[in-house]
PDB file of C-alpha atoms in Angstrom:
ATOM      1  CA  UNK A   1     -25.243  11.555  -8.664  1.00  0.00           C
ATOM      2  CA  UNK A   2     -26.695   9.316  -6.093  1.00  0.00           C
ATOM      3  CA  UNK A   3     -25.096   6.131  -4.429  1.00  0.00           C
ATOM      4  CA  UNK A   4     -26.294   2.928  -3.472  1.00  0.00           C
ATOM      5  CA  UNK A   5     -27.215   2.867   0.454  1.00  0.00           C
ATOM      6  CA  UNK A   6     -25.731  -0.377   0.811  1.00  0.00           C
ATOM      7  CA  UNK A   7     -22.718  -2.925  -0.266  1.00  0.00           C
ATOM      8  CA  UNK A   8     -23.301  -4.383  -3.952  1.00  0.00           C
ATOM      9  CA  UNK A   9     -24.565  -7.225  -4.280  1.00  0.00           C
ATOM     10  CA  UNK A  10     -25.642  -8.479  -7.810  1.00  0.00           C
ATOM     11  CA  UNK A  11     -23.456  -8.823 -10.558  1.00  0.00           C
ATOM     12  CA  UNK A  12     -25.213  -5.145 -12.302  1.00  0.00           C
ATOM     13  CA  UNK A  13     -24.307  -3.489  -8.630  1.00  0.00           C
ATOM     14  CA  UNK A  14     -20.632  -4.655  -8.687  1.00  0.00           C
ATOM     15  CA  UNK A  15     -20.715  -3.462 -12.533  1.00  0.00           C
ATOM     16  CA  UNK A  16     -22.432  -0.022 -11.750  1.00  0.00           C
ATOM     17  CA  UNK A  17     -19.543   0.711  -8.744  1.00  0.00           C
ATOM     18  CA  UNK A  18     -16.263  -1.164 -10.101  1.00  0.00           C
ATOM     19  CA  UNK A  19     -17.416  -1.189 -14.208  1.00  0.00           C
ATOM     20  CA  UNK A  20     -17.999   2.543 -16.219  1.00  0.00           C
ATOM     21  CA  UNK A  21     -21.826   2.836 -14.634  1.00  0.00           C
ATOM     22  CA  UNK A  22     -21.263   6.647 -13.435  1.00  0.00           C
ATOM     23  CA  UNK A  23     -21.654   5.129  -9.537  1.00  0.00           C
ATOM     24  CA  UNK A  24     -18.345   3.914  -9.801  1.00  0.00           C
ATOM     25  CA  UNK A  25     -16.513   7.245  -9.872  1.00  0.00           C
ATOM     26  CA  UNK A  26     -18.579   9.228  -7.228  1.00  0.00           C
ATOM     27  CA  UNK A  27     -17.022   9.081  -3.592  1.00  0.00           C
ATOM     28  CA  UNK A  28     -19.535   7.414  -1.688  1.00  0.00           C
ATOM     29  CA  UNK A  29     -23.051   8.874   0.486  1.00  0.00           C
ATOM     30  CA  UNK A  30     -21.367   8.155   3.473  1.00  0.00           C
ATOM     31  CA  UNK A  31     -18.562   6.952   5.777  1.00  0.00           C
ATOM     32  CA  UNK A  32     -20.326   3.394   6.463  1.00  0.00           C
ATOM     33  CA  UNK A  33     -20.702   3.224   2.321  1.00  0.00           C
ATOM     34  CA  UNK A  34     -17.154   4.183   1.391  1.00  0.00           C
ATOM     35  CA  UNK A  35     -15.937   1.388   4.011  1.00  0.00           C
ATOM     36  CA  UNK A  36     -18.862  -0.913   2.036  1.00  0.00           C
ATOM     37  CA  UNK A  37     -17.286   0.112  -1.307  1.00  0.00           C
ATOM     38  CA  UNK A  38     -13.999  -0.673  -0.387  1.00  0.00           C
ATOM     39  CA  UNK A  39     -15.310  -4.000   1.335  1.00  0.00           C
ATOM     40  CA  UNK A  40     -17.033  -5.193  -2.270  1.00  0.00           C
ATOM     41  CA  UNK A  41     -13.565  -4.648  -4.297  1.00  0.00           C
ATOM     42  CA  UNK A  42     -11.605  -6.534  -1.504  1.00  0.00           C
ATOM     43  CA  UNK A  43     -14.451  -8.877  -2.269  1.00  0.00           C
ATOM     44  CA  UNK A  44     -13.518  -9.054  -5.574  1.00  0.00           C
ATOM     45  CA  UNK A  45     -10.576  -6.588  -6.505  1.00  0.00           C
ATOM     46  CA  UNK A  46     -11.118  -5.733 -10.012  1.00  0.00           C
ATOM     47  CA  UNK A  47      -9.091  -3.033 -12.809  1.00  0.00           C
ATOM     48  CA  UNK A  48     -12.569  -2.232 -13.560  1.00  0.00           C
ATOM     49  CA  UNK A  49     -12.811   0.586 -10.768  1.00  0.00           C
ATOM     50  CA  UNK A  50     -13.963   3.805 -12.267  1.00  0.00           C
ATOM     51  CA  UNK A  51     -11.462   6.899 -12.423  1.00  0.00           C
ATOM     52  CA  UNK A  52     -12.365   8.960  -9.387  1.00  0.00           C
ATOM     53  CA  UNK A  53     -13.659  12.644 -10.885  1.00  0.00           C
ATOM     54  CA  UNK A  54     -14.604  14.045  -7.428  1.00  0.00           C
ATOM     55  CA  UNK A  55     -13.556  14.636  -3.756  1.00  0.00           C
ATOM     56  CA  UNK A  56     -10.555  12.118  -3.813  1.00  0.00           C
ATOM     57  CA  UNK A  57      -9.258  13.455  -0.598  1.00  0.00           C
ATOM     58  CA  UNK A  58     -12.872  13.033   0.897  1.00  0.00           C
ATOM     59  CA  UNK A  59     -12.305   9.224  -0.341  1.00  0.00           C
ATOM     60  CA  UNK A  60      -8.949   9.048   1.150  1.00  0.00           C
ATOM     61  CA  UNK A  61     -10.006  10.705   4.810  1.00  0.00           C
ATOM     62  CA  UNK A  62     -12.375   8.334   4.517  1.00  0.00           C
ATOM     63  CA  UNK A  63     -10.129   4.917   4.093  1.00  0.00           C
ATOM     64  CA  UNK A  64      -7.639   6.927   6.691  1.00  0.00           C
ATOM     65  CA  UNK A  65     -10.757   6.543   8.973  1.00  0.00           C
ATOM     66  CA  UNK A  66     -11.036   2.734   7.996  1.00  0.00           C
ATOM     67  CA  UNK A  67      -7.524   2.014   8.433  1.00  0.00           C
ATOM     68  CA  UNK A  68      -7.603   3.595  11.971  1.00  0.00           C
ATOM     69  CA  UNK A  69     -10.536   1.520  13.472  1.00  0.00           C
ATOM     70  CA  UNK A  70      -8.700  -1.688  12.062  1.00  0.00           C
ATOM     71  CA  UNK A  71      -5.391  -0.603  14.010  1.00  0.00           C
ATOM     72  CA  UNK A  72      -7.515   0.290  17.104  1.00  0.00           C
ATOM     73  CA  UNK A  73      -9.348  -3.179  16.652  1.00  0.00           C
ATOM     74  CA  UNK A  74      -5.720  -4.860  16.170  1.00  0.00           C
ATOM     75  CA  UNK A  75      -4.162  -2.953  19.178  1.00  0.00           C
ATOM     76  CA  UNK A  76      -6.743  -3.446  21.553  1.00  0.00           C
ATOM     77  CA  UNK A  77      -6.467  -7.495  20.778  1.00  0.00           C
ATOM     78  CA  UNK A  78      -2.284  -7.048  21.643  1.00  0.00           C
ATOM     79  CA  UNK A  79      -3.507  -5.579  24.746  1.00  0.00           C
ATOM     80  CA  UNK A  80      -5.619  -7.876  26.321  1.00  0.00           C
ATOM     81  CA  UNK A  81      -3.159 -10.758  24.378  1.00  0.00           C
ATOM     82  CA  UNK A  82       0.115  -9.039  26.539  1.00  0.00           C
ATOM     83  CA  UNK A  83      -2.214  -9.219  29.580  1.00  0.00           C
ATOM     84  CA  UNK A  84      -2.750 -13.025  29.245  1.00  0.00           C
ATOM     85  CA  UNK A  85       0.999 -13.332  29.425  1.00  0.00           C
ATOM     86  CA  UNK A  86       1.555 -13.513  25.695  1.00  0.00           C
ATOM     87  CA  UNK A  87       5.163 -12.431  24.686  1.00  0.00           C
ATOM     88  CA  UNK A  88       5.289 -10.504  21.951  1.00  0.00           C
ATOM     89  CA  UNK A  89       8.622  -9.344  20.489  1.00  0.00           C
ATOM     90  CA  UNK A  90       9.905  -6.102  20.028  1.00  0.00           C
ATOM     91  CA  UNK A  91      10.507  -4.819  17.001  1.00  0.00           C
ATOM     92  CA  UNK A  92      13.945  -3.404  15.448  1.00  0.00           C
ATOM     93  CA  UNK A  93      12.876  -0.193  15.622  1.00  0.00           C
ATOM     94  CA  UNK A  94      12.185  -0.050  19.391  1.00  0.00           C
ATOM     95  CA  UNK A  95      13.562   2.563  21.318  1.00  0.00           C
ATOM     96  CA  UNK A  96      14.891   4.333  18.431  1.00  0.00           C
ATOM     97  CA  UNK A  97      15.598   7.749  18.366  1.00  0.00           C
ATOM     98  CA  UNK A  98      13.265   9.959  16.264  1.00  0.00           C
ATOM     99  CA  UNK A  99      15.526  11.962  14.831  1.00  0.00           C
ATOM    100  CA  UNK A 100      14.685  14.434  11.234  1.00  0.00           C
ATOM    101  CA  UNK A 101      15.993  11.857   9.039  1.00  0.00           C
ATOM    102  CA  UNK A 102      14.378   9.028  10.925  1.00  0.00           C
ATOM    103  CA  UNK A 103      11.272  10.995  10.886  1.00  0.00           C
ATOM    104  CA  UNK A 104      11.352  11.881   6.605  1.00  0.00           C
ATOM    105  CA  UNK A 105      12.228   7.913   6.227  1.00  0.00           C
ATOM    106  CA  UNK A 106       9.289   7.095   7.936  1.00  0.00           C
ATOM    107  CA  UNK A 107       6.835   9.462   6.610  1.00  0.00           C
ATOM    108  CA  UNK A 108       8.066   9.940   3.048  1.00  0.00           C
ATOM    109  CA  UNK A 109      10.669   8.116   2.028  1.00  0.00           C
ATOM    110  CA  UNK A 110       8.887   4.429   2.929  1.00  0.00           C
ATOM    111  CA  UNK A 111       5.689   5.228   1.540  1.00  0.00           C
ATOM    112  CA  UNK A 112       7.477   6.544  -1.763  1.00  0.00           C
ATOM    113  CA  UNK A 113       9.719   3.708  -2.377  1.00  0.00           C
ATOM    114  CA  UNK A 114       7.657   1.043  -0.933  1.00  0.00           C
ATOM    115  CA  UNK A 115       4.502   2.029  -3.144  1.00  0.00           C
ATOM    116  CA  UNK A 116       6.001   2.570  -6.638  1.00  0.00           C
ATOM    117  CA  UNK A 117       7.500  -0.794  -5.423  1.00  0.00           C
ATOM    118  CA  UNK A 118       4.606  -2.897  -4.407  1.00  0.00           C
ATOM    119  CA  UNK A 119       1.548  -1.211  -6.192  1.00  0.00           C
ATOM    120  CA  UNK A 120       2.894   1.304  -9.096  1.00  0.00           C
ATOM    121  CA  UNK A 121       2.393  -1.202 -11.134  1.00  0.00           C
ATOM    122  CA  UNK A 122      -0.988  -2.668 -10.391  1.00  0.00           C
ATOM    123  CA  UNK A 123      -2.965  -0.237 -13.017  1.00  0.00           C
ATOM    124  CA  UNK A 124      -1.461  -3.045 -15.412  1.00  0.00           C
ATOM    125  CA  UNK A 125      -0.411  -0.255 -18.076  1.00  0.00           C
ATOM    126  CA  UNK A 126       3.081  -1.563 -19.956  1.00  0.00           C
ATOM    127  CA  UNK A 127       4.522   2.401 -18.841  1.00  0.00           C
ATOM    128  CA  UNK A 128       3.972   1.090 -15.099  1.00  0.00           C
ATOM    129  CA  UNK A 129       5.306  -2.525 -15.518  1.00  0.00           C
ATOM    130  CA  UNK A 130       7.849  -1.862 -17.558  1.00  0.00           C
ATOM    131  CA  UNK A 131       9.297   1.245 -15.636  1.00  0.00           C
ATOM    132  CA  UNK A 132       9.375  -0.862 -12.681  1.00  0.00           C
ATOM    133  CA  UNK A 133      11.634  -3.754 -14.316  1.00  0.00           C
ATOM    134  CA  UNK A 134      13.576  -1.430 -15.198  1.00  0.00           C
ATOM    135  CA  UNK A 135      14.930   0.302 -11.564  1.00  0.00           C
ATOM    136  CA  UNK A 136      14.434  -3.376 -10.405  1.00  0.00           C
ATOM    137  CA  UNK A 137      17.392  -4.291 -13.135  1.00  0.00           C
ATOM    138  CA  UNK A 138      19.046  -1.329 -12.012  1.00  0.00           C
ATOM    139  CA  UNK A 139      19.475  -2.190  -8.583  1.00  0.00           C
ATOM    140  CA  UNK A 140      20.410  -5.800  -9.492  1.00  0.00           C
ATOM    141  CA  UNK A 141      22.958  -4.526 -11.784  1.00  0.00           C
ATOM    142  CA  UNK A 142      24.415  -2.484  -8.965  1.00  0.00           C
ATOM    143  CA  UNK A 143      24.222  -5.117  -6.581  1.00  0.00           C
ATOM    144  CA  UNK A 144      26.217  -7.863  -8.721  1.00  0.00           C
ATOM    145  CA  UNK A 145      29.045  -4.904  -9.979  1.00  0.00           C
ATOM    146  CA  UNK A 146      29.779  -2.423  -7.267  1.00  0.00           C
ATOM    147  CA  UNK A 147      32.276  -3.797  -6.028  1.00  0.00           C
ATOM    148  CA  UNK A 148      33.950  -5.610  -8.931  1.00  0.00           C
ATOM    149  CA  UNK A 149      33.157  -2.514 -11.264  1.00  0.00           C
ATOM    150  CA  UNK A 150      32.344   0.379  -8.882  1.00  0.00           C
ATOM    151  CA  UNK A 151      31.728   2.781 -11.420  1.00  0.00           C
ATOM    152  CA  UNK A 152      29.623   0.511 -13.731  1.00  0.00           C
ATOM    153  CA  UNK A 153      28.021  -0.421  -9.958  1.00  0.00           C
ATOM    154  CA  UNK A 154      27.364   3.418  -9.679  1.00  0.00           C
ATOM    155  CA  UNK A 155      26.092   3.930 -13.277  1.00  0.00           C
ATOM    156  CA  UNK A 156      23.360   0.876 -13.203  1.00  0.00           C
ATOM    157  CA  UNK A 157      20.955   2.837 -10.922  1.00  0.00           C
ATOM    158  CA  UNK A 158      21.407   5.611 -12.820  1.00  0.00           C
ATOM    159  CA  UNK A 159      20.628   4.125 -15.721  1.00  0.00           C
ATOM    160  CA  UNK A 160      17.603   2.285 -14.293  1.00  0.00           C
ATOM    161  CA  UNK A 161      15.775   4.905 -13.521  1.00  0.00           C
ATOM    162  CA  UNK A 162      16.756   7.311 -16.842  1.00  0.00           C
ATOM    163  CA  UNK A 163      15.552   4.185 -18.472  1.00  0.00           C
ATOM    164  CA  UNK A 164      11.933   4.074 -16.175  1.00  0.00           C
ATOM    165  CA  UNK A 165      11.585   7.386 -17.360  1.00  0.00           C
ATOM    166  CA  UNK A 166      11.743   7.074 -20.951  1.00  0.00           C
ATOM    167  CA  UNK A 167       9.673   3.739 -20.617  1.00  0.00           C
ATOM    168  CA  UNK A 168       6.840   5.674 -18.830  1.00  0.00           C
ATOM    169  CA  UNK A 169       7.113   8.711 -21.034  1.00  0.00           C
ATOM    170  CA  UNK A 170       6.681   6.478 -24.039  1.00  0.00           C
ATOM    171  CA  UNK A 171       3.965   4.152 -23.319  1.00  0.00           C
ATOM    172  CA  UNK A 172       2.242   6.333 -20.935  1.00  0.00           C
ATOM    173  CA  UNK A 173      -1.084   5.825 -23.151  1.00  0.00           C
ATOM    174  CA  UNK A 174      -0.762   2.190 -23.498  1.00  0.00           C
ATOM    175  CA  UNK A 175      -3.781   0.363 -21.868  1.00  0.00           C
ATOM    176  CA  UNK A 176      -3.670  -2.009 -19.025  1.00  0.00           C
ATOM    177  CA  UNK A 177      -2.736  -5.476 -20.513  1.00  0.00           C
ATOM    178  CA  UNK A 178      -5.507  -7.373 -21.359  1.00  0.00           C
ATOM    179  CA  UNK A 179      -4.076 -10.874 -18.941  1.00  0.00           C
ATOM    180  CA  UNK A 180      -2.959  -8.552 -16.272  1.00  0.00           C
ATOM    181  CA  UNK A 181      -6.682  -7.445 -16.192  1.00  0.00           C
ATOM    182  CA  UNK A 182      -7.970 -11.227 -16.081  1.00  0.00           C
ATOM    183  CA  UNK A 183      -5.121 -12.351 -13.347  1.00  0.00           C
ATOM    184  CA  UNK A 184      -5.304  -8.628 -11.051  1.00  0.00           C
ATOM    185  CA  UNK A 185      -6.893 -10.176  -8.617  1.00  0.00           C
ATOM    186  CA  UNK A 186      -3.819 -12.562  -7.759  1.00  0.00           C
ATOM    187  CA  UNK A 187      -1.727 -10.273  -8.611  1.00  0.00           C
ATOM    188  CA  UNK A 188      -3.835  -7.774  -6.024  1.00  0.00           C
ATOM    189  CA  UNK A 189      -3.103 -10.761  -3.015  1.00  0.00           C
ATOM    190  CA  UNK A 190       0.334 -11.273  -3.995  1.00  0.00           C
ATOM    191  CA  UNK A 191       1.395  -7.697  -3.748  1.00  0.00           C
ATOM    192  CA  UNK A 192      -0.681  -7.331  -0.198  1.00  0.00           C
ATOM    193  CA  UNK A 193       1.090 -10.634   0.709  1.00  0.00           C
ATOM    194  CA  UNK A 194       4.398  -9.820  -0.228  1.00  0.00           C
ATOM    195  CA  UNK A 195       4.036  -6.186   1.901  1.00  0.00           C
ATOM    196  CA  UNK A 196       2.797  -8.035   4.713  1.00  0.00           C
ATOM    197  CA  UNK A 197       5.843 -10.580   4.564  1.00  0.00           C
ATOM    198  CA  UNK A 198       8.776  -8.398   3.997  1.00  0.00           C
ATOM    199  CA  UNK A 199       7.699  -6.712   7.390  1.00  0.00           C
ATOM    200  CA  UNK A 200       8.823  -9.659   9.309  1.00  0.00           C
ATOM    201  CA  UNK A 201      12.305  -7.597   8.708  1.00  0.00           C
ATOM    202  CA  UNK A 202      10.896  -5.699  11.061  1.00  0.00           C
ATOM    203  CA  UNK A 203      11.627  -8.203  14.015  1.00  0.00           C
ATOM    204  CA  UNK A 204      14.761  -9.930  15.443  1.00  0.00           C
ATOM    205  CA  UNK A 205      13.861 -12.568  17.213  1.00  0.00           C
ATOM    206  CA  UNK A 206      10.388 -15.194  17.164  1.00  0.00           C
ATOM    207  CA  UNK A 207       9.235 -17.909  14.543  1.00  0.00           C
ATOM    208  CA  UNK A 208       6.460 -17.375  12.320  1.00  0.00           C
ATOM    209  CA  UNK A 209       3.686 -18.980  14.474  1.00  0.00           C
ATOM    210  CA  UNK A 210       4.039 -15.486  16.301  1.00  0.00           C
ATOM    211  CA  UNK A 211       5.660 -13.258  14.083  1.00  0.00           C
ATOM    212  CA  UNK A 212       2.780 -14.016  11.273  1.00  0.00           C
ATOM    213  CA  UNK A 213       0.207 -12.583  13.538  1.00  0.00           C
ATOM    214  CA  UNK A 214       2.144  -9.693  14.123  1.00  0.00           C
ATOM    215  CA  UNK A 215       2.408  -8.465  10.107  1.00  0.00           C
ATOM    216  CA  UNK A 216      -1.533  -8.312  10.207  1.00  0.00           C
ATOM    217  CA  UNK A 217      -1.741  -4.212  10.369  1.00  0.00           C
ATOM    218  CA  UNK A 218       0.541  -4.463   7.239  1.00  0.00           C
ATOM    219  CA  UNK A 219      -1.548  -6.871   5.723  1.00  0.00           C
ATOM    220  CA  UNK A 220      -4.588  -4.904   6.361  1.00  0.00           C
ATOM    221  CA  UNK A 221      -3.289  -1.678   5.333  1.00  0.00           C
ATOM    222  CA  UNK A 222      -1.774  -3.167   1.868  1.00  0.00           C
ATOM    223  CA  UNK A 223      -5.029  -4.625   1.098  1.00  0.00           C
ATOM    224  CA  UNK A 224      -6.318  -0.890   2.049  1.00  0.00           C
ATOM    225  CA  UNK A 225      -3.176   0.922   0.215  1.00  0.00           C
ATOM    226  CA  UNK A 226      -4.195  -1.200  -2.900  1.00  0.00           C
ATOM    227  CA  UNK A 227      -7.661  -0.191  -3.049  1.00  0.00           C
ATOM    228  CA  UNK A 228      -6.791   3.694  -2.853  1.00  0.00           C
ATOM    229  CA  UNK A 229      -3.960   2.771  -5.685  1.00  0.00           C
ATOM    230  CA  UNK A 230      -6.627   1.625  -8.027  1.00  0.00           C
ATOM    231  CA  UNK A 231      -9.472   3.886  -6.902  1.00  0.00           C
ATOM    232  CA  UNK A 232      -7.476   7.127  -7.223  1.00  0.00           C
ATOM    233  CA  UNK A 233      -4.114   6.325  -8.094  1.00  0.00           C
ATOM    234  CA  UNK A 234      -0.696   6.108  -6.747  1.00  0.00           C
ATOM    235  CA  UNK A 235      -0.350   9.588  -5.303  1.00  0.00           C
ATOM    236  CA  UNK A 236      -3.613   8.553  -3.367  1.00  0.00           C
ATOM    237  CA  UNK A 237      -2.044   5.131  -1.457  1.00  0.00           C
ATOM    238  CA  UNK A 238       1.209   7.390  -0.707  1.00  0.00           C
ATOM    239  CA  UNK A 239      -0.652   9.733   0.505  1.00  0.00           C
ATOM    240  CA  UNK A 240      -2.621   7.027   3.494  1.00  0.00           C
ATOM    241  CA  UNK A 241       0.719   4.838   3.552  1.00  0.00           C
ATOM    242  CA  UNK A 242       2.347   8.446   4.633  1.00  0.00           C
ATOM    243  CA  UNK A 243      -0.719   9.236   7.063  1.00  0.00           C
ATOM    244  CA  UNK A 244      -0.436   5.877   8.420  1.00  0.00           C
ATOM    245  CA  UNK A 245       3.144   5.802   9.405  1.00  0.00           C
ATOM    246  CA  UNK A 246       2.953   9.516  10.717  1.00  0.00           C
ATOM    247  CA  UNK A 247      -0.140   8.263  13.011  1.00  0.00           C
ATOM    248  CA  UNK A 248       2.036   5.330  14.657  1.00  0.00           C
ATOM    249  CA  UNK A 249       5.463   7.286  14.658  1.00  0.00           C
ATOM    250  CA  UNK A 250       2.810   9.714  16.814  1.00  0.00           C
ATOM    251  CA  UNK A 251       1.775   7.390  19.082  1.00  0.00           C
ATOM    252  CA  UNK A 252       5.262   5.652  19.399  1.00  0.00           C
ATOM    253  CA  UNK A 253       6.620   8.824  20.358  1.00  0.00           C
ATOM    254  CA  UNK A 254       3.831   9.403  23.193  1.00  0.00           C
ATOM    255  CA  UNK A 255       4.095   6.598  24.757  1.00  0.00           C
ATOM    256  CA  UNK A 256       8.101   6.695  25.009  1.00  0.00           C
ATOM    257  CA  UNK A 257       7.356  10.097  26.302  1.00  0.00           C
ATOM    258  CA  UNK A 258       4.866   8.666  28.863  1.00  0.00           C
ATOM    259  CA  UNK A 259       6.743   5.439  29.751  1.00  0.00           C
ATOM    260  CA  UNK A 260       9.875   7.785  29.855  1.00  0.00           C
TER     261      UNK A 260
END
């Protein structure tokens, strides 16, 4: 199968790469065209992006690649903006030590929880959507009775997830819903929005004229994360969220070690 040498442009390109043409579920010719291919769906993120039948971890490297000249891009402008005399808080997790468990909450825990969280459910199939209300009651159930009912408190996340399970289990060959497919691209922005924001966490002090700026690299690897959901599928954006926070816990740990 061949690719197109450059980004889509007409309506039949966008359809031949994000529709059921056979373009769309070939990794791309290139480096420069899988970053073009990813650029067109951000462009106009779409349900429509074919199944991937070939070299997903070629795709993924790829995107890994993307999401590493972004951060370089974004690290070089907090350079030159610290140099200016820009103050830019620290975050909470400054000077912490990386211990084992600190490491596996990083590295595999986060990108677990945090993707069936924020993107399991953007394929837009009930199993997804509805497994995901369901640990969502779960928690709220434990939050509102473990301490007024400890064990009911106890039970409700147990229950949740049984409960996901089944739900998956039995609509797992439902089809995406038909509005989810006509609204994804909102949805798509509010689920890169809403990573971005609940970063902020992340900081102690600052208002949001300078924290804001400072949840861009989420932002940007959400919008990344989401593509890489859709494209491959969940075990794909765990798999770069993962990469991701292994590359920074790297090069926090370096330069403690060098400041140190």
């Amino acid at each position: 199968m061949t690719d197109m040498p450059t980004s889509p442009r007409s309506t039949a390109e966008i359809d031949a790469v994000f529709g059921d043409g056979p373009l769309s579920a070939a990794p791309a010719a290139s480096l420069v065209g899988e970053w073009r291919r990813a650029g067109a769906f951000l462009k106009r993120p779409s349900l429509g992006v074919g199944a991937q039948d070939g070299a997903p971890l070629k795709v993924l490297a790829r995107i890994y690649a993307l999401d590493m000249a972004a951060m370089a891009v974004l690290i070089t402008m907090a350079s030159i903006a610290v140099a200016a005399g820009v103050y830019i808080p620290e975050t909470a997790l400054a000077g912490i030590e990386f211990t084992p468990l600190v490491i596996a909450s990083v590295v595999i825990g986060a990108p677990v929880l945090e993707e069936i969280f924020f993107r399991g459910w953007l394929s837009g199939k009930p199993a997804h959507i509805f497994a995901l209300l369901a640990i969502i009651l779960g928690a709220v159930a434990f939050g509102f009775a473990h301490q007024s009912a400890p064990m009911l408190g106890l039970a409700a996340p147990v229950i949740g997830i049984a409960a996901a399970i089944g739900l998956a289990y039995w609509l797992r060959d439902r089809p995406p819903f038909g509005w989810f497919a006509f609204a994804f691209p909102a949805f798509f922005w509010l689920s890169t929005i809403a990573f971005a924001l609940v970063h902020l966490w992340n900081f102690e002090e600052g208002s949001l004229a300078i924290l804001l700026p400072l949840v861009l690299p989420q932002f940007i690897l959400g919008a990344l994360l989401g593509y890489m959901r859709v494209r491959i599928g969940l075990w794909a954006a765990i798999a770069l969220h993962a990469a991701h926070n292994a590359t920074a816990l790297s090069v926090a740990a370096l330069a403690m070690g060098a400041g140190g």
